[in-house]
Short mmCIF file of C-alpha atoms in Angstrom, two decimals:
data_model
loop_
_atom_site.label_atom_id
_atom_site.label_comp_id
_atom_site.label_asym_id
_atom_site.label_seq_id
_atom_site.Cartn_x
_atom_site.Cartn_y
_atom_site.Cartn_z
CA UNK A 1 130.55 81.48 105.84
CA UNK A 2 129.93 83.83 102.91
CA UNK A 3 127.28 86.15 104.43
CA UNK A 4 127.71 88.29 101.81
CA UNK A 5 126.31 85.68 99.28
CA UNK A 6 123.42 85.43 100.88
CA UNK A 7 122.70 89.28 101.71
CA UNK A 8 123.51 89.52 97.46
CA UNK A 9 121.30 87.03 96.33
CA UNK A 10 118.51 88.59 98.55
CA UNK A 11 119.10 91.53 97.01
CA UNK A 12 119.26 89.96 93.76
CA UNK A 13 115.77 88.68 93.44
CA UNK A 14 114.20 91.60 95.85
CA UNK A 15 115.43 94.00 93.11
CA UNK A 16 114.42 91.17 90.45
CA UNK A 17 110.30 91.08 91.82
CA UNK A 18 110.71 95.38 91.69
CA UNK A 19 110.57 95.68 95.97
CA UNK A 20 112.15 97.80 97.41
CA UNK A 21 113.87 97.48 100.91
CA UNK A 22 111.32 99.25 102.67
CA UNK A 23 108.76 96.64 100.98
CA UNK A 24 110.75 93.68 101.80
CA UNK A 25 110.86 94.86 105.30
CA UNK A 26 107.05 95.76 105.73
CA UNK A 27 106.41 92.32 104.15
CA UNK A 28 108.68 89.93 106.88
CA UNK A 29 107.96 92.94 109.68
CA UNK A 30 111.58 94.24 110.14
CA UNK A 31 113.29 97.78 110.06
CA UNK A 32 114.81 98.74 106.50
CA UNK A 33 117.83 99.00 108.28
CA UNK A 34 117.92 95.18 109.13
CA UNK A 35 117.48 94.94 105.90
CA UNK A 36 119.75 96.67 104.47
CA UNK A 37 122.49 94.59 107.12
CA UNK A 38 121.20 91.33 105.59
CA UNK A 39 122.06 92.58 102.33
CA UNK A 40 125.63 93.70 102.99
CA UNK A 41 126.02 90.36 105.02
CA UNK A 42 126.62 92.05 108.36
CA UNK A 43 123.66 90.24 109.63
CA UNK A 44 122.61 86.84 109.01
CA UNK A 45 118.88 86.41 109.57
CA UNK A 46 117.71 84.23 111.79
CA UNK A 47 115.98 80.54 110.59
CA UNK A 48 112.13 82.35 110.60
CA UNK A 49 113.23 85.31 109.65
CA UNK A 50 115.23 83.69 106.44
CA UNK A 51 111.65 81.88 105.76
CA UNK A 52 109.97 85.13 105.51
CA UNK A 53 112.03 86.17 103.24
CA UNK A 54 111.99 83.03 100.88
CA UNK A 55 108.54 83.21 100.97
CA UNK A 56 108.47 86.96 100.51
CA UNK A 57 110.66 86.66 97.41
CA UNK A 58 108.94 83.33 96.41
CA UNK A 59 112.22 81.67 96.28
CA UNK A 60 113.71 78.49 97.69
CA UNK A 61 116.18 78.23 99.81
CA UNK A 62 119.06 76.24 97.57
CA UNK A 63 118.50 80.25 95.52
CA UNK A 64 119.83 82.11 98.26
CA UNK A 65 121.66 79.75 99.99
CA UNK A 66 124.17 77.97 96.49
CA UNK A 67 127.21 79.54 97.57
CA UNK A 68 127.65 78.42 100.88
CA UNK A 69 126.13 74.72 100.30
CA UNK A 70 127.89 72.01 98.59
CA UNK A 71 124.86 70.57 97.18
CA UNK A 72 123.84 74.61 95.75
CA UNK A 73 125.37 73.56 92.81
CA UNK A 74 121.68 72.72 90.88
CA UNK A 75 120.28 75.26 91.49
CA UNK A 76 123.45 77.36 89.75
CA UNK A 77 123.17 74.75 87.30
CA UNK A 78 119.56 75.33 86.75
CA UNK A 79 119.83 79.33 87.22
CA UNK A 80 122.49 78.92 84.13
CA UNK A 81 119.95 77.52 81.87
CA UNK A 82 117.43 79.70 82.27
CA UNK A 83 119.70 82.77 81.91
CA UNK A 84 121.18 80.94 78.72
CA UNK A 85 117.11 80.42 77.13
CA UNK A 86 116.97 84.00 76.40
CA UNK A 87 120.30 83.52 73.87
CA UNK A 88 119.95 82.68 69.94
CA UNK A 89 121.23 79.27 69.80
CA UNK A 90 124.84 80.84 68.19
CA UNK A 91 124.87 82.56 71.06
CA UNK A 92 124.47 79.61 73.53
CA UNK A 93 126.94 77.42 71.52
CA UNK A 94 129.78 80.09 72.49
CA UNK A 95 129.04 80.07 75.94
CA UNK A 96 128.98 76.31 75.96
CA UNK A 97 132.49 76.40 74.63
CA UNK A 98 133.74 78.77 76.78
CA UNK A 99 132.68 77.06 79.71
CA UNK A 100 134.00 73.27 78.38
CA UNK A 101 137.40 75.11 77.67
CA UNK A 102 137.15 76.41 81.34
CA UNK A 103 136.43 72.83 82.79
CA UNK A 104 139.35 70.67 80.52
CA UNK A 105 141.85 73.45 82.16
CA UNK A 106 140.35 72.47 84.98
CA UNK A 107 141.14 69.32 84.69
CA UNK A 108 144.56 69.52 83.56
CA UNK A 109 145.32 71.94 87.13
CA UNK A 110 143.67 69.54 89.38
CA UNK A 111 146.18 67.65 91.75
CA UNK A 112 146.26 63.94 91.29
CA UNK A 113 144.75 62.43 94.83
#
């Protein structure tokens, strides 16, 4: 399991809502040091003390957890979108192409089943 993932994209959105680790911790009552474990992905939290933390970040779960769940792929999906909204439409248009070029060569390197 990619315990890094998850210790990243905790880190992503606690440095995203401006906490620090020391207010993430004081929030979910846990040492900065756990913390700071979670984050590296030597530590995976347990189930209540991930559900602190979603609700601490006011995240869902599919956010911290799209890397190591087949069905994560939405939320990536949706997290692309609104990363792309901030992009003159030009801008967007390049990306787009970028990524269909990505996903025909894709296709061509996929084994036949």
């Amino acid at each position: 399991m990619k315990l890094n993932s998850i210790g990243g994209h905790i880190r992503e959105y606690r440095i995203a809502k401006k906490l620090r680790q020391q207010d993430l911790a004081e929030k979910i009552n846990v040492s900065v040091n756990y913390i700071g474990m979670i984050e590296r992905g030597e530590k995976l939290p347990s189930l209540e003390t991930l559900i602190e933390i979603i609700n601490a970040l006011g995240v869902s779960a599919d956010m911290l957890l799209a890397d190591v769940v087949d069905t994560g792929y939405q939320t990536k999906e949706s997290l692309l979108s609104e990363k792309l909204e901030g992009f003159p439409l030009r801008e967007r248009e390049r990306i787009y192409a970028v990524i269909e070029t990505m996903l025909r060569y894709a296709e061509e390197e996929r084994p036949v089943e």
